[in-house]
PDB file of N, CA, C and O in Angstrom:
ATOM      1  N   UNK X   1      34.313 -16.683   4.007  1.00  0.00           N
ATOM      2  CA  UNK X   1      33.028 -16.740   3.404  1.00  0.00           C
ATOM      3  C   UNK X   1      33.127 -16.806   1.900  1.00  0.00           C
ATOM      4  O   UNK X   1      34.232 -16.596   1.399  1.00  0.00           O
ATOM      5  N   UNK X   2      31.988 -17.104   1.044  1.00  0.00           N
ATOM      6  CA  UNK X   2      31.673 -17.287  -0.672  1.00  0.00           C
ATOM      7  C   UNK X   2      31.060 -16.082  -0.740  1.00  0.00           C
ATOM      8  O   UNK X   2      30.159 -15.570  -0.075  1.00  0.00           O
ATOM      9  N   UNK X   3      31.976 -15.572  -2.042  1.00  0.00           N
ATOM     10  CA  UNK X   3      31.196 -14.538  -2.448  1.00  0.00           C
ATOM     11  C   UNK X   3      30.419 -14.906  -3.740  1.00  0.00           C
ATOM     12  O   UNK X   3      31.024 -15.455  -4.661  1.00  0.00           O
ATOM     13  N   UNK X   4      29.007 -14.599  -3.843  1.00  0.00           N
ATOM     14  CA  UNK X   4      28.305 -14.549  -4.933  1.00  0.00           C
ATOM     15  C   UNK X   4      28.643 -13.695  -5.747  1.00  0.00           C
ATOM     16  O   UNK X   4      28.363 -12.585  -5.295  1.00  0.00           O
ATOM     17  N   UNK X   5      29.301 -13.619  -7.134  1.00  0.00           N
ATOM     18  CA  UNK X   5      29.070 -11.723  -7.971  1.00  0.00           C
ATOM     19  C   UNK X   5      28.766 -12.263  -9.137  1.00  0.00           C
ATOM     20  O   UNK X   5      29.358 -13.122  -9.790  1.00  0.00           O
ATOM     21  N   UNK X   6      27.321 -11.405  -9.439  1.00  0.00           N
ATOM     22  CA  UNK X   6      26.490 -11.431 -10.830  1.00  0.00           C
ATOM     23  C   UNK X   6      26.855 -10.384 -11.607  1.00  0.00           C
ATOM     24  O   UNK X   6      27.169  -9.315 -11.085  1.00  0.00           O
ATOM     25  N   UNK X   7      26.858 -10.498 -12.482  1.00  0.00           N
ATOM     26  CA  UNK X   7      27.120  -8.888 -13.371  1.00  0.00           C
ATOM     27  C   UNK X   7      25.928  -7.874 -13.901  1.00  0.00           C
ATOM     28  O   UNK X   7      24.819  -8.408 -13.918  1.00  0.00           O
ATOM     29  N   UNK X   8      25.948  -7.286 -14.087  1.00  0.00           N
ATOM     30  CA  UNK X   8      24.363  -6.319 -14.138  1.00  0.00           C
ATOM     31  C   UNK X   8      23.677  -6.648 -15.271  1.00  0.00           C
ATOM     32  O   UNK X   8      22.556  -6.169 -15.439  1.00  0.00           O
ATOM     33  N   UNK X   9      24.109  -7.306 -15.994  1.00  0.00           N
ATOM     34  CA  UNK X   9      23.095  -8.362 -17.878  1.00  0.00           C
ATOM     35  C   UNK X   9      22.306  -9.356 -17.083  1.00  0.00           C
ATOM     36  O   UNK X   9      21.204  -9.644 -17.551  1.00  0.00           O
ATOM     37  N   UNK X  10      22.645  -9.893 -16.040  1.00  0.00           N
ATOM     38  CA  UNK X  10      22.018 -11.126 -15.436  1.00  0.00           C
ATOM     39  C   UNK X  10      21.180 -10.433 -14.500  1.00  0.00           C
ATOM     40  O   UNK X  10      19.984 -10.710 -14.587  1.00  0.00           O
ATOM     41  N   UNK X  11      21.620  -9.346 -13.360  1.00  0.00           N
ATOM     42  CA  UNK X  11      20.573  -8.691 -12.884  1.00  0.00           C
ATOM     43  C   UNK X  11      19.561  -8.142 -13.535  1.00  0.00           C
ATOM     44  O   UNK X  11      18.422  -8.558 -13.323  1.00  0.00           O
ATOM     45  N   UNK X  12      19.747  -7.343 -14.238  1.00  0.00           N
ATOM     46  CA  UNK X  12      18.378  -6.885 -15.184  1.00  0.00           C
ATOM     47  C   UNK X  12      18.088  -7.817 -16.173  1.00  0.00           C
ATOM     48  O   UNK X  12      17.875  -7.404 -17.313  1.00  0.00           O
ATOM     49  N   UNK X  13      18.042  -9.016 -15.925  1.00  0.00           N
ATOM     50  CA  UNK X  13      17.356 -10.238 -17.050  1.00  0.00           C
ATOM     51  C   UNK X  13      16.672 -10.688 -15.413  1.00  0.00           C
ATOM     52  O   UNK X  13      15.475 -10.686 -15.704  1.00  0.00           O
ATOM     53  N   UNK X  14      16.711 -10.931 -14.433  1.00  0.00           N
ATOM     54  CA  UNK X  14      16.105 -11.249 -13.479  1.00  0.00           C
ATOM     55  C   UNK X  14      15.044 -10.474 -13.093  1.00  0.00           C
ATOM     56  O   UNK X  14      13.968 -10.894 -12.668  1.00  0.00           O
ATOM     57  N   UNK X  15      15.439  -9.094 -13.284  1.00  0.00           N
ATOM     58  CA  UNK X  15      13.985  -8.263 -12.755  1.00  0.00           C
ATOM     59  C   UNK X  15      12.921  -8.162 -13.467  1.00  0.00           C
ATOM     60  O   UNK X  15      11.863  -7.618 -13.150  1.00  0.00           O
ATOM     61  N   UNK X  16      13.286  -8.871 -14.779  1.00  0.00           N
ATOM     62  CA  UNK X  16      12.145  -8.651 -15.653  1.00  0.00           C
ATOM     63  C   UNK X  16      11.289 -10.513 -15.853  1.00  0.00           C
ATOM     64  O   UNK X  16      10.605 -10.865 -16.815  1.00  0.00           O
ATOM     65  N   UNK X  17      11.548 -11.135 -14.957  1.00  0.00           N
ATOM     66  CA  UNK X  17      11.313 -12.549 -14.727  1.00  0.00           C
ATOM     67  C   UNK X  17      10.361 -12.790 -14.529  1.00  0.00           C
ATOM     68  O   UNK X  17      10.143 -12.447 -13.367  1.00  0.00           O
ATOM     69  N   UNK X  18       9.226 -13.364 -15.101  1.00  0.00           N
ATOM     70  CA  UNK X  18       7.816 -13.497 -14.193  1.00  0.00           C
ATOM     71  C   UNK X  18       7.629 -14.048 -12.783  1.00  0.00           C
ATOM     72  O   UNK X  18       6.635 -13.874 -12.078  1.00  0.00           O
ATOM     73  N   UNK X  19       8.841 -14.808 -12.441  1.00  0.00           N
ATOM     74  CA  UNK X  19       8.901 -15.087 -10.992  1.00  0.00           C
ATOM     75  C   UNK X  19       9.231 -13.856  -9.800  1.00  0.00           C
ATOM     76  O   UNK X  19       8.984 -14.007  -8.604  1.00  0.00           O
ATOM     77  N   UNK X  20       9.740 -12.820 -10.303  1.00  0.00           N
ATOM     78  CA  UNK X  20      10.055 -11.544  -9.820  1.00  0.00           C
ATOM     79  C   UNK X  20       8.730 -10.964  -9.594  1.00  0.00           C
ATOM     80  O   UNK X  20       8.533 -10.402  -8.516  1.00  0.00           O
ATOM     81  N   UNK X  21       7.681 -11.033 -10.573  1.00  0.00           N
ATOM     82  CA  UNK X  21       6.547 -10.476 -10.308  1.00  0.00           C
ATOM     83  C   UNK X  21       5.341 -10.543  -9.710  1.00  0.00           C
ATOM     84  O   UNK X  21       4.503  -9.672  -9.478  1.00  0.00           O
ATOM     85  N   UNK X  22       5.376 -11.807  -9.475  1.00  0.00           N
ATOM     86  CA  UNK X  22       3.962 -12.730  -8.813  1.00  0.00           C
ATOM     87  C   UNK X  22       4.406 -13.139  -7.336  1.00  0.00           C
ATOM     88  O   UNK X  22       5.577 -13.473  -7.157  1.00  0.00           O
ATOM     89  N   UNK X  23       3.417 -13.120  -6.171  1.00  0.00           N
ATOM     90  CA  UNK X  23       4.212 -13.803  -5.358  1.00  0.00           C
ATOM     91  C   UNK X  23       3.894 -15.626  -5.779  1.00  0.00           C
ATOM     92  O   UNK X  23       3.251 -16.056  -6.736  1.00  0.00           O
ATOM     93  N   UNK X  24       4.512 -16.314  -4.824  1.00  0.00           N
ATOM     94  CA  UNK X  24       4.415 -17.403  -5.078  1.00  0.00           C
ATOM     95  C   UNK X  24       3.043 -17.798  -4.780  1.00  0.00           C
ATOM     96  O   UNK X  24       2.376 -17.253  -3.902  1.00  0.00           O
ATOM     97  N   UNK X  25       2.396 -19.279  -5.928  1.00  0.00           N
ATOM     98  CA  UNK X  25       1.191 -19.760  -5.806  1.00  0.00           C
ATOM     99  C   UNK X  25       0.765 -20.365  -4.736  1.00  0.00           C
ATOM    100  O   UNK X  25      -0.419 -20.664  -4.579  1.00  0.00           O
ATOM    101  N   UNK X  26       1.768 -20.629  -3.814  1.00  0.00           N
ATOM    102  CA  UNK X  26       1.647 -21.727  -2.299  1.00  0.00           C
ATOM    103  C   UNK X  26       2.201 -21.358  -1.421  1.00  0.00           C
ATOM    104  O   UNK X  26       2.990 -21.987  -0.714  1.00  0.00           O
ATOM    105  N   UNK X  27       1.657 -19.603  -1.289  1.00  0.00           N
ATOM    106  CA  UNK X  27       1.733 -19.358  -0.139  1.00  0.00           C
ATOM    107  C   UNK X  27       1.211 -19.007   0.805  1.00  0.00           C
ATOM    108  O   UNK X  27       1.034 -17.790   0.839  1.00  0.00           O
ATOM    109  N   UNK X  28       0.959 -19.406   1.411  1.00  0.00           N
ATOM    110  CA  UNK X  28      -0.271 -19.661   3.051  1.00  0.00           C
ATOM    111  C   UNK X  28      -0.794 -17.950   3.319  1.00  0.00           C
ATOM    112  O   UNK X  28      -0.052 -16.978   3.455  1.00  0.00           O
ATOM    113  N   UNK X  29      -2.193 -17.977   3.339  1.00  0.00           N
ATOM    114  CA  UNK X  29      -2.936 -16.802   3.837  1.00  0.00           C
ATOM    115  C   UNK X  29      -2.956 -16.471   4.814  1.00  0.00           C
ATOM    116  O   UNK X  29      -3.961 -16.747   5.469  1.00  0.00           O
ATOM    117  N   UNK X  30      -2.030 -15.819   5.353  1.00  0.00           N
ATOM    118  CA  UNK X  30      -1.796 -15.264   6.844  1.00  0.00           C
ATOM    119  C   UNK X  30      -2.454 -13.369   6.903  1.00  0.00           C
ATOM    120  O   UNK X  30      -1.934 -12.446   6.276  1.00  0.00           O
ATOM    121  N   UNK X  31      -3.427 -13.274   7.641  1.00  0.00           N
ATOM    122  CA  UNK X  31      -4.232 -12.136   7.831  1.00  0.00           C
ATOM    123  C   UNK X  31      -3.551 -10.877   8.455  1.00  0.00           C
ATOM    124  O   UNK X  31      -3.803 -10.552   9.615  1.00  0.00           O
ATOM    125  N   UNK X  32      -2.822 -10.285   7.793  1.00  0.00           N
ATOM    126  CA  UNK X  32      -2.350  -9.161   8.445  1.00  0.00           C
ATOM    127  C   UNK X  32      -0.654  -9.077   7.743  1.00  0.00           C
ATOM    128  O   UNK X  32       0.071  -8.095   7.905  1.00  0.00           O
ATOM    129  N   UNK X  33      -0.394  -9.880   7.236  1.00  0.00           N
ATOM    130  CA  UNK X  33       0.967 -10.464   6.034  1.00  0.00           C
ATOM    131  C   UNK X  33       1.129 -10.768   4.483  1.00  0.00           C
ATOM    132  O   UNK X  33       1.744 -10.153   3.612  1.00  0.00           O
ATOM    133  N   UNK X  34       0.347 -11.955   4.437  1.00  0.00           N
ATOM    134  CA  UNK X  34      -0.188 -12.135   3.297  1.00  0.00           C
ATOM    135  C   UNK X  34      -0.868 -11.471   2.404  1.00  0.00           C
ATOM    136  O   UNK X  34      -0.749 -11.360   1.184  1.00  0.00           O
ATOM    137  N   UNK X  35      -1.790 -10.933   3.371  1.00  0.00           N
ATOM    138  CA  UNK X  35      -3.379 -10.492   2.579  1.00  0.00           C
ATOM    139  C   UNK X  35      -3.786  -9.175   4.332  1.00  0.00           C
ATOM    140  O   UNK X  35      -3.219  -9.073   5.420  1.00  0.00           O
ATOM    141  N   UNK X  36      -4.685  -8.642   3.872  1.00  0.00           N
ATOM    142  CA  UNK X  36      -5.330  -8.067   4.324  1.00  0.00           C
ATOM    143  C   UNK X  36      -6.088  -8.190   5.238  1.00  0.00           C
ATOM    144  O   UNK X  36      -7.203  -8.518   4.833  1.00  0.00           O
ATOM    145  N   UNK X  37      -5.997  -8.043   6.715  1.00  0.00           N
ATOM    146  CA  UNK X  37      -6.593  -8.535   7.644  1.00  0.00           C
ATOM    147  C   UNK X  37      -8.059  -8.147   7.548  1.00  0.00           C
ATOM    148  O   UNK X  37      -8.301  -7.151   6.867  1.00  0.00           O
ATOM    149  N   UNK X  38      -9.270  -8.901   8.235  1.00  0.00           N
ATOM    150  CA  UNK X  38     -10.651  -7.902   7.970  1.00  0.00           C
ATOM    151  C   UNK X  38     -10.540  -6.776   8.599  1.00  0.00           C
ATOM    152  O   UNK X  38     -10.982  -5.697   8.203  1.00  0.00           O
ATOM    153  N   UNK X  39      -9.817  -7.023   9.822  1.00  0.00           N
ATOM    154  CA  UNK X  39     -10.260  -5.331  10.498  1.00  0.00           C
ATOM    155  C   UNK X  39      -9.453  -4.897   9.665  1.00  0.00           C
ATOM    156  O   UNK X  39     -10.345  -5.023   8.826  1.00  0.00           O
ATOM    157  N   UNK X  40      -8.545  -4.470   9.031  1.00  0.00           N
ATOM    158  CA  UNK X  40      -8.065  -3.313   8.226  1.00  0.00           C
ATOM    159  C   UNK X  40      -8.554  -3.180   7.255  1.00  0.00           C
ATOM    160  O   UNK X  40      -8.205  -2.133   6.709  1.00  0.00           O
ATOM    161  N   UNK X  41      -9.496  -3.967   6.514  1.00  0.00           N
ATOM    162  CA  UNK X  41     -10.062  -3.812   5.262  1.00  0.00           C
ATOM    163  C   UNK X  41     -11.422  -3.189   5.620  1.00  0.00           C
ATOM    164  O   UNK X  41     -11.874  -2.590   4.644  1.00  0.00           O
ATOM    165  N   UNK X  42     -12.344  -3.125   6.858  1.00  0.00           N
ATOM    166  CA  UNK X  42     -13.371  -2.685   7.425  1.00  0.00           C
ATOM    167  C   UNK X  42     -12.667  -1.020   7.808  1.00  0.00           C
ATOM    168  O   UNK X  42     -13.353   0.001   7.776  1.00  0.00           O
ATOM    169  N   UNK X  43     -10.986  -1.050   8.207  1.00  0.00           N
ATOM    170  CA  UNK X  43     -10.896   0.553   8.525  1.00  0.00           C
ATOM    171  C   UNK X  43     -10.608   1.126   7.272  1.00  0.00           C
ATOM    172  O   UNK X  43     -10.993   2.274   7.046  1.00  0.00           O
ATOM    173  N   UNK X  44      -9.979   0.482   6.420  1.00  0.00           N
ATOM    174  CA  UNK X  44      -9.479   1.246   4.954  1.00  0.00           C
ATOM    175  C   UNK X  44     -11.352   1.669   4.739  1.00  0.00           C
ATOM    176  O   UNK X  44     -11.614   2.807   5.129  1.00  0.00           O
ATOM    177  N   UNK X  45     -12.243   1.078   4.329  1.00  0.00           N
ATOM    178  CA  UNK X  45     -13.101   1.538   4.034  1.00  0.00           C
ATOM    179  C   UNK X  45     -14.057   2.106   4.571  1.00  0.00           C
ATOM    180  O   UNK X  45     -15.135   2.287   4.004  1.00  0.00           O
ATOM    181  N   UNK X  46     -13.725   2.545   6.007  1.00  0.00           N
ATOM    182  CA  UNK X  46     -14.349   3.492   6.978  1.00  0.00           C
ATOM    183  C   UNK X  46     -13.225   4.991   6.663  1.00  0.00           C
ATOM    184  O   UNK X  46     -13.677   6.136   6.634  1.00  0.00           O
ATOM    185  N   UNK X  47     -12.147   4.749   6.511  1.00  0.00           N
ATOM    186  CA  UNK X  47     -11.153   5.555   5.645  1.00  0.00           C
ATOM    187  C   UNK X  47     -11.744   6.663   4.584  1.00  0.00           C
ATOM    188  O   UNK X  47     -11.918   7.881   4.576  1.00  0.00           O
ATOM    189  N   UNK X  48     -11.923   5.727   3.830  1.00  0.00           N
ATOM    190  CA  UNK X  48     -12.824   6.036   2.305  1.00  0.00           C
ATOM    191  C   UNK X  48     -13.795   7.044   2.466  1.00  0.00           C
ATOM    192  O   UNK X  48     -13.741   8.216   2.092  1.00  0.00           O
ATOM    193  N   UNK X  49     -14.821   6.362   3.154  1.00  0.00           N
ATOM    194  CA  UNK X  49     -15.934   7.152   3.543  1.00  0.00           C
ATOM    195  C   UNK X  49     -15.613   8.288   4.052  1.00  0.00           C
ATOM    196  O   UNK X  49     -16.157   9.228   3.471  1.00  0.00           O
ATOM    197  N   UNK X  50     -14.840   8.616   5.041  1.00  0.00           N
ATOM    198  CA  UNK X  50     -14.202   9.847   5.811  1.00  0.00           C
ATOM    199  C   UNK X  50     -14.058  10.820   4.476  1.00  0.00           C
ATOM    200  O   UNK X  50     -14.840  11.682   4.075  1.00  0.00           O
ATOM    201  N   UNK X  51     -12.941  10.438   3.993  1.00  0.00           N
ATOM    202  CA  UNK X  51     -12.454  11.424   2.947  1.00  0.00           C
ATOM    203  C   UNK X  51     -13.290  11.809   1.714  1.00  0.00           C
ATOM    204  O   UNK X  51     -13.342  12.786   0.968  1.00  0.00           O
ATOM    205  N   UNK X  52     -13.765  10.920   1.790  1.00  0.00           N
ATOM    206  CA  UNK X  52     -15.389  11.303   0.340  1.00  0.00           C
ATOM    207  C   UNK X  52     -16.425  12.094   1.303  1.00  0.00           C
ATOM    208  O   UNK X  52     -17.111  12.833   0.597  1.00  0.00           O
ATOM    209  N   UNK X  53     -16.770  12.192   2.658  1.00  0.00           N
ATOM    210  CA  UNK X  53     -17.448  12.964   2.809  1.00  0.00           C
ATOM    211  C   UNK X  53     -16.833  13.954   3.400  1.00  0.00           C
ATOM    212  O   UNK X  53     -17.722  14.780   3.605  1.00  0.00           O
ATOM    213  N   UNK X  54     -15.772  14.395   3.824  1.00  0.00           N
ATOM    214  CA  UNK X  54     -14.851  15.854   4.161  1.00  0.00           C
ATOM    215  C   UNK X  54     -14.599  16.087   2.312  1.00  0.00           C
ATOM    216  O   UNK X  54     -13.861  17.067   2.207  1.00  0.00           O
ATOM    217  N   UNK X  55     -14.867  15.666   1.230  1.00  0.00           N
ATOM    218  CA  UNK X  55     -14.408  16.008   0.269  1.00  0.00           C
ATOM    219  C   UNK X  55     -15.850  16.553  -0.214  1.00  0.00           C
ATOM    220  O   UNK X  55     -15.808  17.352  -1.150  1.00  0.00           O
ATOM    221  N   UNK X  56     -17.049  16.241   0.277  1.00  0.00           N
ATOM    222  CA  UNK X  56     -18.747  16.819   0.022  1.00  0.00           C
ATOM    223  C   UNK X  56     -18.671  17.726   0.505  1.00  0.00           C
ATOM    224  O   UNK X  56     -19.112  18.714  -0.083  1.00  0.00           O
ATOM    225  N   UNK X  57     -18.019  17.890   1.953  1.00  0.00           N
ATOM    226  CA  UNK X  57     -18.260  19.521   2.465  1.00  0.00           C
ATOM    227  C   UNK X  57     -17.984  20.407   2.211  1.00  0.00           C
ATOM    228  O   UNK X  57     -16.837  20.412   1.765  1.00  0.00           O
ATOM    229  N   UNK X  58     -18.672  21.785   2.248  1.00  0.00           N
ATOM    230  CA  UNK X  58     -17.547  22.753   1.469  1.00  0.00           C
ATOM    231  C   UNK X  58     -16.597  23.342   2.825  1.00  0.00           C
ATOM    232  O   UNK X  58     -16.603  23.149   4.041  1.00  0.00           O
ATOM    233  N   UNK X  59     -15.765  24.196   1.825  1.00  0.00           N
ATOM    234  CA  UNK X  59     -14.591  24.511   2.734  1.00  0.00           C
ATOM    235  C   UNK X  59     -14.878  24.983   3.928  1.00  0.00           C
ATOM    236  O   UNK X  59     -16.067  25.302   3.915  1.00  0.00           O
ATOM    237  N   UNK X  60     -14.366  25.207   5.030  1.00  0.00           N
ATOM    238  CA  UNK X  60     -14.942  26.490   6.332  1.00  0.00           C
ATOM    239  C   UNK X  60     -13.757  26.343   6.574  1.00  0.00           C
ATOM    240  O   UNK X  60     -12.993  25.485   6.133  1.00  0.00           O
ATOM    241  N   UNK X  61     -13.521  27.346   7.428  1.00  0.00           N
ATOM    242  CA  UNK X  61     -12.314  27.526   8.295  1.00  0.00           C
ATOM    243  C   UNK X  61     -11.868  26.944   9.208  1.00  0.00           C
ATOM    244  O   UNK X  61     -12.678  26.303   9.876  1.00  0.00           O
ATOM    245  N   UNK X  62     -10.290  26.917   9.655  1.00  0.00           N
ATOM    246  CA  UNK X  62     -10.044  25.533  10.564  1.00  0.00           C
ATOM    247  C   UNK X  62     -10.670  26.181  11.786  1.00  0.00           C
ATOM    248  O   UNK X  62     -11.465  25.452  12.381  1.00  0.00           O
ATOM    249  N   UNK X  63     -10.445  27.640  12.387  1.00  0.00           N
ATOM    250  CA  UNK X  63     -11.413  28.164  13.541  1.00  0.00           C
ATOM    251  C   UNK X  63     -12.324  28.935  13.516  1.00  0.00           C
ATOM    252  O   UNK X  63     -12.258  29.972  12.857  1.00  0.00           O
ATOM    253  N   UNK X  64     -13.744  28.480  14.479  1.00  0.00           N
ATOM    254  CA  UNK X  64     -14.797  29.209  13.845  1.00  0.00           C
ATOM    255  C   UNK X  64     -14.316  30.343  15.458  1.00  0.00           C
ATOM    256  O   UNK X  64     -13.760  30.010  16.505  1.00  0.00           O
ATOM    257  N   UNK X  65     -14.694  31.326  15.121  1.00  0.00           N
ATOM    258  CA  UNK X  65     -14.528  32.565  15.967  1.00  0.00           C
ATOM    259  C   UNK X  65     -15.668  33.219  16.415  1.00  0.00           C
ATOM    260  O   UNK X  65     -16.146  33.860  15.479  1.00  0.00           O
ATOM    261  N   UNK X  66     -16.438  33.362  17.631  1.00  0.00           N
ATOM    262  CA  UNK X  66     -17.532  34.621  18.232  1.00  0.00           C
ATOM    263  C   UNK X  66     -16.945  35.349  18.331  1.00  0.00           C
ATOM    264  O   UNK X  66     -15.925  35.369  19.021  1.00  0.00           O
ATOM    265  N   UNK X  67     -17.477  36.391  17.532  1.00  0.00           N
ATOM    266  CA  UNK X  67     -17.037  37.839  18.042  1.00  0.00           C
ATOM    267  C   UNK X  67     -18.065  38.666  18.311  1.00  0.00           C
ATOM    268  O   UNK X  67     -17.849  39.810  18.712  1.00  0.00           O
TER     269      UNK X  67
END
């Protein structure tokens, strides 16, 4: 086999590359890969809501007890 070996001046000149940072401009919108499927973007923000309103309530205890 070929071995590739870069030296670490060329690695850290690569990570700072604007091609390192963006994904590419032509790449196909695939729902659940790409980007964000709707149903998960409908549960992330059924999510939201959950935790903003357990965050309105005030505290109680995890068991309520008759005695």
């Amino acid at each position: 086999g070929t071995r590739i070996i870069c030296d670490r001046k060329f690695l850290l000149e690569c990570k700072n590359s604007p091609a390192a940072r963006t994904p590419p401009c032509c790449l196909p919108q695939t729902p659940g890969v790409t980007s964000l499927a709707q149903s998960s973007l409908v549960k992330l923000e059924e999510l939201k809501e959950r935790n903003e309103s357990q965050e309105a309530m005030p505290d109680q205890d995890q068991f309520e007890m008759d005695i």
